[in-house]
Short mmCIF file of N, CA and C in Angstrom, two decimals:
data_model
loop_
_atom_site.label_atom_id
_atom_site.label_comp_id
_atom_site.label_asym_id
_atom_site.label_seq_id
_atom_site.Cartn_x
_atom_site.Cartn_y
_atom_site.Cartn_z
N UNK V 1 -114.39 -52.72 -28.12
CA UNK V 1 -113.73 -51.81 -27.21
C UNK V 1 -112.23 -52.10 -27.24
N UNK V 2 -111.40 -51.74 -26.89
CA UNK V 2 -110.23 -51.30 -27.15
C UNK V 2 -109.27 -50.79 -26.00
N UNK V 3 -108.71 -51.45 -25.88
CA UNK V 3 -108.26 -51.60 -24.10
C UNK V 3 -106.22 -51.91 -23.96
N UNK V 4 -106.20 -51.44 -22.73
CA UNK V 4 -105.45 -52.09 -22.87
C UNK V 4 -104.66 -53.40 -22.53
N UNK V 5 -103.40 -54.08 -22.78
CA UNK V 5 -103.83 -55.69 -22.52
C UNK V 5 -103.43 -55.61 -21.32
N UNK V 6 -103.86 -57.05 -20.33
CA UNK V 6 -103.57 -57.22 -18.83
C UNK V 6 -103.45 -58.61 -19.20
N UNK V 7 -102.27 -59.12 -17.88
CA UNK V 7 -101.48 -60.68 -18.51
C UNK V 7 -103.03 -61.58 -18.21
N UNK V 8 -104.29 -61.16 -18.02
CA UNK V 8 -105.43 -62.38 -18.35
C UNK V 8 -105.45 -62.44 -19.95
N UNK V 9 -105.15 -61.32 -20.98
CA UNK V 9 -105.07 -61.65 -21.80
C UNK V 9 -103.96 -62.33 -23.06
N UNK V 10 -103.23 -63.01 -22.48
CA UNK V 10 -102.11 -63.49 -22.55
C UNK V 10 -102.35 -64.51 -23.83
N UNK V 11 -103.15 -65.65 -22.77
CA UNK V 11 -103.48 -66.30 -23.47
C UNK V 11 -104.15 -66.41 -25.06
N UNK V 12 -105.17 -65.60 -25.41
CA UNK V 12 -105.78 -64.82 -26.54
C UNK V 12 -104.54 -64.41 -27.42
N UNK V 13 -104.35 -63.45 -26.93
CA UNK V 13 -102.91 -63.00 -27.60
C UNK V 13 -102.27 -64.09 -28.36
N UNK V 14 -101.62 -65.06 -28.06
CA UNK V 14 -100.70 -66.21 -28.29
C UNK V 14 -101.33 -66.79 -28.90
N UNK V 15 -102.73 -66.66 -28.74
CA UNK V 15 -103.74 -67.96 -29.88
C UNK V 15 -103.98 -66.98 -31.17
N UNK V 16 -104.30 -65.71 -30.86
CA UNK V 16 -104.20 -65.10 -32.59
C UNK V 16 -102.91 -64.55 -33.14
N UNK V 17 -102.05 -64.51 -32.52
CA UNK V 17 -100.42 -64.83 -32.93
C UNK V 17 -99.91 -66.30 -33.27
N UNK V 18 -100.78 -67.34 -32.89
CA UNK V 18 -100.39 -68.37 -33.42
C UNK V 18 -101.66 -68.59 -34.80
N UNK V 19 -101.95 -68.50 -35.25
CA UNK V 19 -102.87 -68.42 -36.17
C UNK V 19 -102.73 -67.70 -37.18
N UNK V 20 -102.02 -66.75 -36.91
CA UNK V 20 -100.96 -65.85 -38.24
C UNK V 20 -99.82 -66.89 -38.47
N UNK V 21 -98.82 -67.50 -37.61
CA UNK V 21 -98.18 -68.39 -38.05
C UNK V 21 -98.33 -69.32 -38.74
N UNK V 22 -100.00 -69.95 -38.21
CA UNK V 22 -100.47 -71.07 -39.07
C UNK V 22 -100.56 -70.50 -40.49
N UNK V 23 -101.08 -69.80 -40.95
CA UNK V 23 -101.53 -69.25 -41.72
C UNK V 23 -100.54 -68.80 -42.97
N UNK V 24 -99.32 -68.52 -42.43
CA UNK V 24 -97.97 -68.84 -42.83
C UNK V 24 -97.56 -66.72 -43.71
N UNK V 25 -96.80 -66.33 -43.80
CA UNK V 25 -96.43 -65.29 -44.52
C UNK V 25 -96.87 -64.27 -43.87
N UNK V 26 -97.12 -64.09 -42.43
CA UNK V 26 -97.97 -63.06 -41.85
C UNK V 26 -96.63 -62.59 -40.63
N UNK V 27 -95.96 -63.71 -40.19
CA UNK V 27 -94.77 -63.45 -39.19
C UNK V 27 -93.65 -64.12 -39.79
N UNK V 28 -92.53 -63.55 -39.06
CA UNK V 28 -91.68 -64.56 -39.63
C UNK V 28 -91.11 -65.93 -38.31
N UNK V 29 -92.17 -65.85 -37.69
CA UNK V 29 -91.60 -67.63 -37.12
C UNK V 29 -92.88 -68.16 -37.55
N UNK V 30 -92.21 -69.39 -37.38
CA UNK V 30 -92.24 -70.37 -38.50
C UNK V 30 -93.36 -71.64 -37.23
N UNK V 31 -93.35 -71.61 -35.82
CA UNK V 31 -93.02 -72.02 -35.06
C UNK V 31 -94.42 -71.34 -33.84
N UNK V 32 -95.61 -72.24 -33.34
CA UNK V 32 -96.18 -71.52 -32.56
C UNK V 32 -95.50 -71.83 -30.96
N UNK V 33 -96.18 -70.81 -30.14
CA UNK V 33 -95.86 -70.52 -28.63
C UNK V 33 -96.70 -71.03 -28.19
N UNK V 34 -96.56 -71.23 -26.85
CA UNK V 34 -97.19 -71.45 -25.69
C UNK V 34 -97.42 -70.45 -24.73
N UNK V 35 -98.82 -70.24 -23.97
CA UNK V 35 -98.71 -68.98 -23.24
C UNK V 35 -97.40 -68.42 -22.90
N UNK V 36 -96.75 -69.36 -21.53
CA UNK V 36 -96.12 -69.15 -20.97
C UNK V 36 -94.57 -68.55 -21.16
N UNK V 37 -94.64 -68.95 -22.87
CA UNK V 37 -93.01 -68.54 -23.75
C UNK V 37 -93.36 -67.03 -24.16
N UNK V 38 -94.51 -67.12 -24.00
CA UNK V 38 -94.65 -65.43 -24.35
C UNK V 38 -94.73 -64.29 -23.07
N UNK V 39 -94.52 -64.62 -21.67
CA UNK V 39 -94.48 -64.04 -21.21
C UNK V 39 -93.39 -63.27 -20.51
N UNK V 40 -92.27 -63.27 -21.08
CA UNK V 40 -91.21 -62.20 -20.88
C UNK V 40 -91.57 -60.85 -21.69
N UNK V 41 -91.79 -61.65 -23.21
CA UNK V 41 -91.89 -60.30 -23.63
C UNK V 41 -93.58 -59.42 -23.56
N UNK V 42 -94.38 -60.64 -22.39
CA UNK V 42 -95.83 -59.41 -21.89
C UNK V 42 -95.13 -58.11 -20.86
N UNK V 43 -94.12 -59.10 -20.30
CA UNK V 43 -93.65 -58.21 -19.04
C UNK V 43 -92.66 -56.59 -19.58
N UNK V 44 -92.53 -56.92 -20.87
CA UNK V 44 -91.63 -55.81 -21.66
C UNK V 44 -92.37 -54.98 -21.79
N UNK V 45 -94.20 -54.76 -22.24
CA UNK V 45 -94.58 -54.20 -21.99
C UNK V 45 -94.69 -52.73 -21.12
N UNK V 46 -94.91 -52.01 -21.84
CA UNK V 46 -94.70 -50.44 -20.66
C UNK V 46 -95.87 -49.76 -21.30
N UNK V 47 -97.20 -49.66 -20.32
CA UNK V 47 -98.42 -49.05 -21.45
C UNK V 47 -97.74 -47.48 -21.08
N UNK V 48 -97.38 -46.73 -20.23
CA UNK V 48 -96.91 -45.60 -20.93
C UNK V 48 -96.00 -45.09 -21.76
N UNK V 49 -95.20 -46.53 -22.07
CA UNK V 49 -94.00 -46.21 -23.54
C UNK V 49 -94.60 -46.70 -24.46
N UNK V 50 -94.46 -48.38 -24.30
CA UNK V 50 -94.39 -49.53 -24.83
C UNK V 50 -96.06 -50.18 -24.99
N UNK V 51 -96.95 -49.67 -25.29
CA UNK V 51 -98.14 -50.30 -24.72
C UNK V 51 -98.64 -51.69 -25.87
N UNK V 52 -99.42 -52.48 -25.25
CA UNK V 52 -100.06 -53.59 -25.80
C UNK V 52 -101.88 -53.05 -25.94
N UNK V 53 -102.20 -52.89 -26.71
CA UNK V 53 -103.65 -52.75 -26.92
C UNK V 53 -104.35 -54.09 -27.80
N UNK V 54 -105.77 -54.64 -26.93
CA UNK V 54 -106.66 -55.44 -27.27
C UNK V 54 -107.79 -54.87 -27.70
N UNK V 55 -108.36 -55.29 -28.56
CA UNK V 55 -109.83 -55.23 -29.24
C UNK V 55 -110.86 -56.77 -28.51
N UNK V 56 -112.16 -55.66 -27.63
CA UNK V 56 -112.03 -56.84 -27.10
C UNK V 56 -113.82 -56.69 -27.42
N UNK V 57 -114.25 -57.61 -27.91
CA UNK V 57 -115.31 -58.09 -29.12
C UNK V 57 -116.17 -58.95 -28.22
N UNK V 58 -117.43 -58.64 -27.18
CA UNK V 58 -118.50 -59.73 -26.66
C UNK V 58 -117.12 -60.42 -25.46
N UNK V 59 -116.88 -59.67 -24.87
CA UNK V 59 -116.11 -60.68 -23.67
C UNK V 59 -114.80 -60.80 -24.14
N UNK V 60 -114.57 -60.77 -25.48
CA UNK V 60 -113.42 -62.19 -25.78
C UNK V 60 -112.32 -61.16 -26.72
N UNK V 61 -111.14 -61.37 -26.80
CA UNK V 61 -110.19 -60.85 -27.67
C UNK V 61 -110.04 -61.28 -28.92
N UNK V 62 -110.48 -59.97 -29.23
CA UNK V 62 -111.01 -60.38 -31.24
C UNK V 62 -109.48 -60.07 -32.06
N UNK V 63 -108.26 -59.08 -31.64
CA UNK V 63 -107.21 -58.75 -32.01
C UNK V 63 -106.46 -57.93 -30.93
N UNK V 64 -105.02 -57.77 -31.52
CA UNK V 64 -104.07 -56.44 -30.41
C UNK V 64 -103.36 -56.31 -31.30
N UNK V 65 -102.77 -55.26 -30.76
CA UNK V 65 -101.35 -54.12 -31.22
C UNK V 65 -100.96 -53.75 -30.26
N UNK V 66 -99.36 -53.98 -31.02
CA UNK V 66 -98.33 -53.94 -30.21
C UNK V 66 -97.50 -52.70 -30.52
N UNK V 67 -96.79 -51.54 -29.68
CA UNK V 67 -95.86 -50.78 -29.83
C UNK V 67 -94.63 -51.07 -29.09
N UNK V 68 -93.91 -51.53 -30.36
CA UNK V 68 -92.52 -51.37 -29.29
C UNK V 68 -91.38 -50.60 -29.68
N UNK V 69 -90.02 -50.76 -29.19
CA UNK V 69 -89.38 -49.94 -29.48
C UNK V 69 -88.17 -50.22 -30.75
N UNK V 70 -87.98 -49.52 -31.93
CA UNK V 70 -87.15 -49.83 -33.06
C UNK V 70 -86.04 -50.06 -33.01
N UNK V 71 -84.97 -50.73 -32.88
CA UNK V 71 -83.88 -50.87 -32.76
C UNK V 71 -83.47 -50.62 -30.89
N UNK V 72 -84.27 -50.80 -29.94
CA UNK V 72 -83.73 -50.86 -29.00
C UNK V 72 -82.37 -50.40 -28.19
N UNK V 73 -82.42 -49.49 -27.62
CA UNK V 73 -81.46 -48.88 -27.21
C UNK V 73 -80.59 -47.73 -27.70
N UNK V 74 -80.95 -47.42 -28.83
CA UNK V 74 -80.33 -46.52 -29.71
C UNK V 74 -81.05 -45.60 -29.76
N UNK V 75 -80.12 -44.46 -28.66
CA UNK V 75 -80.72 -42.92 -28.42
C UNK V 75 -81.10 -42.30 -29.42
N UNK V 76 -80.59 -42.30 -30.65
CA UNK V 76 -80.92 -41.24 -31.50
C UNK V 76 -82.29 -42.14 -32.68
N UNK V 77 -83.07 -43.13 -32.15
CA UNK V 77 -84.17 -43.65 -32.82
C UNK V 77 -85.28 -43.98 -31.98
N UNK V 78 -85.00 -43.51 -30.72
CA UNK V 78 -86.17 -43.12 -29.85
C UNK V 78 -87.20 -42.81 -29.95
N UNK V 79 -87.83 -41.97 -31.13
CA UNK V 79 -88.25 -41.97 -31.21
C UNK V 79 -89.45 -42.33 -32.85
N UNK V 80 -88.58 -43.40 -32.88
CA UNK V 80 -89.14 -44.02 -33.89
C UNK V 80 -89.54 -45.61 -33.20
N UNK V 81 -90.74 -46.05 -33.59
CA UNK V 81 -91.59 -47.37 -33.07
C UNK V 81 -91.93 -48.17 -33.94
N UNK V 82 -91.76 -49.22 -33.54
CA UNK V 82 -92.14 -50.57 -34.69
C UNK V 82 -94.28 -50.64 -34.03
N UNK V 83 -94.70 -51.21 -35.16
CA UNK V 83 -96.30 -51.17 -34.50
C UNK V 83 -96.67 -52.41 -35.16
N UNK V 84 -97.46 -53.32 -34.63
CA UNK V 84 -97.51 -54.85 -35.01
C UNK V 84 -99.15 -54.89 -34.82
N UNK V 85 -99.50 -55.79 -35.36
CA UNK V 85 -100.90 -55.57 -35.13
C UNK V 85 -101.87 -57.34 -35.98
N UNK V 86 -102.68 -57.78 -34.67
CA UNK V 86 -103.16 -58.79 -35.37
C UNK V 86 -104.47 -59.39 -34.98
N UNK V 87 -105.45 -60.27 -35.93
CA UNK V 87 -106.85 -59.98 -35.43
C UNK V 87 -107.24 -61.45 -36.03
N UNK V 88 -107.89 -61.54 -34.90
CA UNK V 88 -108.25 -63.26 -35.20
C UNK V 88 -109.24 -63.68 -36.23
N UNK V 89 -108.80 -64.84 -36.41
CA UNK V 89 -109.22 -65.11 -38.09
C UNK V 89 -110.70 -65.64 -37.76
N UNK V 90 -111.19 -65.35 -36.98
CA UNK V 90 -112.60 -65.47 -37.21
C UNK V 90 -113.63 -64.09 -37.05
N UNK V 91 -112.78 -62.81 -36.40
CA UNK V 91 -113.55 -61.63 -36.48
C UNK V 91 -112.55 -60.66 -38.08
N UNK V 92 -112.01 -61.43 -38.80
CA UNK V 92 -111.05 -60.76 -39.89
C UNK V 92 -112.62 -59.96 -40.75
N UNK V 93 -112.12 -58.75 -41.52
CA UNK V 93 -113.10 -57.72 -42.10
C UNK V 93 -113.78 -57.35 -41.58
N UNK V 94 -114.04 -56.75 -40.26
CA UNK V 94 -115.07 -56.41 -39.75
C UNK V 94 -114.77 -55.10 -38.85
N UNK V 95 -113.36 -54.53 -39.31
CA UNK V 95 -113.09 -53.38 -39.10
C UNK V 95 -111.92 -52.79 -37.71
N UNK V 96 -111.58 -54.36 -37.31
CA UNK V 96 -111.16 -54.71 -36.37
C UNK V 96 -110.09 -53.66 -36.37
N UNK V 97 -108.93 -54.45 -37.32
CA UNK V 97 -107.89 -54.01 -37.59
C UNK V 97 -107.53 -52.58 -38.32
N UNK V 98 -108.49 -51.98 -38.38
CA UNK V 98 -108.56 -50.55 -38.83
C UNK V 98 -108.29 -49.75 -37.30
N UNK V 99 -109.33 -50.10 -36.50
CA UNK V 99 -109.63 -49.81 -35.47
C UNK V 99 -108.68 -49.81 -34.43
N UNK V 100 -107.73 -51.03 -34.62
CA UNK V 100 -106.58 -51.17 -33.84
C UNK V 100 -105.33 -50.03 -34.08
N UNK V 101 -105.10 -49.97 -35.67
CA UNK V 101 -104.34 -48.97 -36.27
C UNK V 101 -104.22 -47.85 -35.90
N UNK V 102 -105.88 -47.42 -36.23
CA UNK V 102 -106.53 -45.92 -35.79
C UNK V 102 -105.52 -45.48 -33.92
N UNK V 103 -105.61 -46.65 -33.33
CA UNK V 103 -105.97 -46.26 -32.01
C UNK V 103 -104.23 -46.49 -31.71
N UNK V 104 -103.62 -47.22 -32.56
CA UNK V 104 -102.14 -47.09 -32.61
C UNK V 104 -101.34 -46.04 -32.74
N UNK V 105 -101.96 -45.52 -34.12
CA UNK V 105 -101.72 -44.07 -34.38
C UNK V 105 -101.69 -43.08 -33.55
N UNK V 106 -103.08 -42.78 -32.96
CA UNK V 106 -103.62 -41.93 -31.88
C UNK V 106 -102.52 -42.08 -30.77
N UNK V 107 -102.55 -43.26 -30.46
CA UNK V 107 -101.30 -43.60 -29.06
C UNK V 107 -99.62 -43.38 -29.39
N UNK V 108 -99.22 -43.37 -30.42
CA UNK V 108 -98.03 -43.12 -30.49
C UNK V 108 -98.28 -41.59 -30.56
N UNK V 109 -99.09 -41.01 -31.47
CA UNK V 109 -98.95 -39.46 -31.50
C UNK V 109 -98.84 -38.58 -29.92
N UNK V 110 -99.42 -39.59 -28.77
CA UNK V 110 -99.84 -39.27 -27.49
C UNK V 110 -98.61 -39.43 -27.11
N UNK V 111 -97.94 -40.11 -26.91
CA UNK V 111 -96.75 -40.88 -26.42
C UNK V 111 -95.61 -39.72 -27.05
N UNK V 112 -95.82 -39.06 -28.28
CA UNK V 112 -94.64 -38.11 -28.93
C UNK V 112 -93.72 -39.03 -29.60
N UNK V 113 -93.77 -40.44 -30.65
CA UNK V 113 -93.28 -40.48 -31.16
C UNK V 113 -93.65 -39.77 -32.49
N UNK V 114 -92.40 -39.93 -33.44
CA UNK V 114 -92.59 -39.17 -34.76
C UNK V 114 -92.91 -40.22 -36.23
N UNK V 115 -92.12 -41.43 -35.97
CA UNK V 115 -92.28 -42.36 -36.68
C UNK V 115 -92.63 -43.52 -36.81
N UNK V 116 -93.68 -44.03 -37.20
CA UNK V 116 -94.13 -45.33 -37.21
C UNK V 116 -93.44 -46.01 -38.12
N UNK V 117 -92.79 -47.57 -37.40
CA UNK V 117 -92.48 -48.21 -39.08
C UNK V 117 -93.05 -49.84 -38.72
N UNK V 118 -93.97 -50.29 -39.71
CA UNK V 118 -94.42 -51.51 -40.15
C UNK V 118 -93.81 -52.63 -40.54
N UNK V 119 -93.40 -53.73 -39.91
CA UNK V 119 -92.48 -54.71 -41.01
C UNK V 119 -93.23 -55.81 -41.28
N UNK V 120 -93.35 -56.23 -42.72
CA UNK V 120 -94.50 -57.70 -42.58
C UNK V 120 -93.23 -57.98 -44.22
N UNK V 121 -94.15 -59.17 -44.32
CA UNK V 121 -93.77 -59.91 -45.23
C UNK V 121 -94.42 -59.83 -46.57
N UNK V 122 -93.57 -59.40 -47.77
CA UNK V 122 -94.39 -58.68 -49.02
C UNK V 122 -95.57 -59.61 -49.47
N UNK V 123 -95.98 -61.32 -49.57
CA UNK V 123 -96.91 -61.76 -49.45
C UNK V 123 -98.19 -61.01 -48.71
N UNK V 124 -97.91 -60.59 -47.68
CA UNK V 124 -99.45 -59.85 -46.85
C UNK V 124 -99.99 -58.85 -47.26
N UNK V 125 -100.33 -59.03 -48.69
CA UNK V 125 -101.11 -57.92 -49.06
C UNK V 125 -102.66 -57.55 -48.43
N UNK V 126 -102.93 -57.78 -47.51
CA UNK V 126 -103.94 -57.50 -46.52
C UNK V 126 -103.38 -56.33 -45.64
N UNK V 127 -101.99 -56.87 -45.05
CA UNK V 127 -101.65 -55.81 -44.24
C UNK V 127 -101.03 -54.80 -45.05
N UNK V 128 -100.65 -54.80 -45.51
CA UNK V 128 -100.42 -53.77 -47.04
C UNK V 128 -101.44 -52.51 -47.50
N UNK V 129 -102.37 -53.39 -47.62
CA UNK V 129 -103.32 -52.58 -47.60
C UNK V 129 -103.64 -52.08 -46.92
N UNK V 130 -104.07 -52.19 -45.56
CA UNK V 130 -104.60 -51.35 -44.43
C UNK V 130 -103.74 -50.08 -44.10
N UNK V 131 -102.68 -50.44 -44.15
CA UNK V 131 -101.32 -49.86 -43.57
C UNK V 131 -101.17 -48.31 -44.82
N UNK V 132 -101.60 -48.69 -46.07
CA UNK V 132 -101.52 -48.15 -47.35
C UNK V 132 -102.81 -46.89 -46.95
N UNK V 133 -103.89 -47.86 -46.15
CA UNK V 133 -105.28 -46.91 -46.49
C UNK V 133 -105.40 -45.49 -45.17
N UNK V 134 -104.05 -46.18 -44.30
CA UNK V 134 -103.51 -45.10 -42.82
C UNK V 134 -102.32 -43.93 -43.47
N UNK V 135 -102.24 -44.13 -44.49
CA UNK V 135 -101.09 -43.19 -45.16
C UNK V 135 -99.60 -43.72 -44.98
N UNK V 136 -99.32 -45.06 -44.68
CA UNK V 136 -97.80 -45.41 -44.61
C UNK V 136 -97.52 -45.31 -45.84
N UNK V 137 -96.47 -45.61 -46.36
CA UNK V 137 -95.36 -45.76 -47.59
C UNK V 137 -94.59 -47.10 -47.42
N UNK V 138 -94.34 -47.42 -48.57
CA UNK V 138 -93.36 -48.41 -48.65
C UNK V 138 -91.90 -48.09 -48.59
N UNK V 139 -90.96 -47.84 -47.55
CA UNK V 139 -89.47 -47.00 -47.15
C UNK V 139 -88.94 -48.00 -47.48
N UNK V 140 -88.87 -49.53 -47.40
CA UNK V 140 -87.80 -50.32 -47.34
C UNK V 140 -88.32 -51.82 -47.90
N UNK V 141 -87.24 -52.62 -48.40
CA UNK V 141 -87.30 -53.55 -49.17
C UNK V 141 -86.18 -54.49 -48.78
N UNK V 142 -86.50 -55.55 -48.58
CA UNK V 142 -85.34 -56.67 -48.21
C UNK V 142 -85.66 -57.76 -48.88
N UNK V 143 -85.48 -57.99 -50.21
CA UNK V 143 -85.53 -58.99 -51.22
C UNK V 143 -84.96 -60.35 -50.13
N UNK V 144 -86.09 -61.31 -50.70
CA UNK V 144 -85.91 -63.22 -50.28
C UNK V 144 -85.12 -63.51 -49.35
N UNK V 145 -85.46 -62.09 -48.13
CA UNK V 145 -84.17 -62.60 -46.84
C UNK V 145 -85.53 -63.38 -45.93
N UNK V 146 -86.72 -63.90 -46.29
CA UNK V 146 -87.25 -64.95 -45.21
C UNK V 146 -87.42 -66.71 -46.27
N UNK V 147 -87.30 -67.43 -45.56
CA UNK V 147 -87.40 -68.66 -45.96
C UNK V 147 -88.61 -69.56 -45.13
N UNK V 148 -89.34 -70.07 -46.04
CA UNK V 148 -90.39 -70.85 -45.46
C UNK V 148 -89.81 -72.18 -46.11
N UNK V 149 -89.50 -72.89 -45.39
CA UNK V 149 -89.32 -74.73 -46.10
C UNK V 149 -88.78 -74.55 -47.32
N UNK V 150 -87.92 -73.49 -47.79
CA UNK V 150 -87.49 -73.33 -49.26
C UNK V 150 -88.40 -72.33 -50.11
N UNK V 151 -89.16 -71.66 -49.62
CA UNK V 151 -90.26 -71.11 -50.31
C UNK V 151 -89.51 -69.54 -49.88
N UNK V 152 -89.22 -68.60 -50.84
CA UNK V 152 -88.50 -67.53 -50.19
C UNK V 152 -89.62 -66.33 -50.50
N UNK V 153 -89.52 -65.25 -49.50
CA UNK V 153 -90.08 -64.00 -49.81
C UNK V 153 -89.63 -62.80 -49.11
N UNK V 154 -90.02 -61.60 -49.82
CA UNK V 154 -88.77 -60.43 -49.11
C UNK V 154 -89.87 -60.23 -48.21
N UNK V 155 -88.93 -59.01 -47.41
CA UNK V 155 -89.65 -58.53 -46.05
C UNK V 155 -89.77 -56.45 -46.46
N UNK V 156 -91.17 -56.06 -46.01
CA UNK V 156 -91.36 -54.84 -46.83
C UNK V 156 -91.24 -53.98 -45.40
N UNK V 157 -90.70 -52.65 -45.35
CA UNK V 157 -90.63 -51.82 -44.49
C UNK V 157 -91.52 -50.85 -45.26
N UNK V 158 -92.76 -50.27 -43.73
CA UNK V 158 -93.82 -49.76 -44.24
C UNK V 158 -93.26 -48.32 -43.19
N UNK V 159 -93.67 -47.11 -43.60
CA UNK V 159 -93.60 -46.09 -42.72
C UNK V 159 -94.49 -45.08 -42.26
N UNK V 160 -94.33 -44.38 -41.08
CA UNK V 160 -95.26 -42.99 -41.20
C UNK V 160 -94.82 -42.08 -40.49
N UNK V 161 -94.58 -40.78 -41.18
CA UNK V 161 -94.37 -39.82 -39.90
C UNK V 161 -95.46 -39.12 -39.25
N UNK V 162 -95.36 -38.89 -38.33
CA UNK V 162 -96.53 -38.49 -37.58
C UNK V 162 -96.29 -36.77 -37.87
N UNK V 163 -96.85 -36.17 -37.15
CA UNK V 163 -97.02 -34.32 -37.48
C UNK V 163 -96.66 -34.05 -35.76
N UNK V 164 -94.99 -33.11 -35.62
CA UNK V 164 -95.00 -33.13 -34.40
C UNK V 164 -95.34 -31.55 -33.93
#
């Protein structure tokens, strides 16, 4: 089911956001959180702009997606949204993250934005793919601007326009 998040799920959140970190090439910090460092930006949250959606699997939070806003503050990209999305590595392939997408999609089209844009790290060919199988494009390219311990890789801008 597919919900949306409330700060009980805070915690969850931060544990499969830290687990993409572990995991390394999925975010670009380098660095896990603690509930409590993540809760300014729960409170940024706006489920009728800005919403946080959970996938929530037997009780428990199996993944979420996040919509927020692209460049912040800049009237004339309003309506374009960054969409983040992540699913814990023990419910991974099982349709989770399709599901999250799907319902991302659906919610921005609701909301009246026009453009979705994706940013991950060109290593994640997982999210690549999914993102590929929703109809994004590859719009943008930022050659070896992330650094892991000396280990460099670019960062890929994924897109979609929606049908307004």
């Amino acid at each position: 089911m597919i919900r949306t998040a409330n700060i009980g799920d805070l915690a969850a959140v931060v544990e499969i956001y830290n687990q993409a970190i572990d995991a390394g090439f999925q975010t670009a910090y380098t660095h896990k959180f603690r509930p409590e460092e993540k809760e300014g930006w729960f409170h940024e949250v706006i489920p009728g702009r800005y919403p946080l959606f959970v996938y929530e699997k037997e009780g428990r939070v199996a993944g979420w997606l996040s919509i927020s806003a692209y460049r912040k503050g800049r009237q004339a990209l309003a309506g374009a949204v960054e969409i983040s999305y992540f699913t814990d590595q023990n419910c991974r392939r099982q349709g989770i993250g399709s599901s999250l997408l799907q319902h991302g999609i659906d919610a921005c089209s609701e909301l009246g934005y026009h453009t979705l844009l994706a940013i991950i790290l060109e290593p994640n060919i997982a999210s690549a793919r999914l993102l590929e199988k929703f109809g994004f494009e590859r719009w943008g390219y930022l050659p070896d601007i992330a650094d892991f311990n000396g280990t460099k890789c670019s960062q890929v801008y994924y897109g979609l326009k929606l049908l307004q």
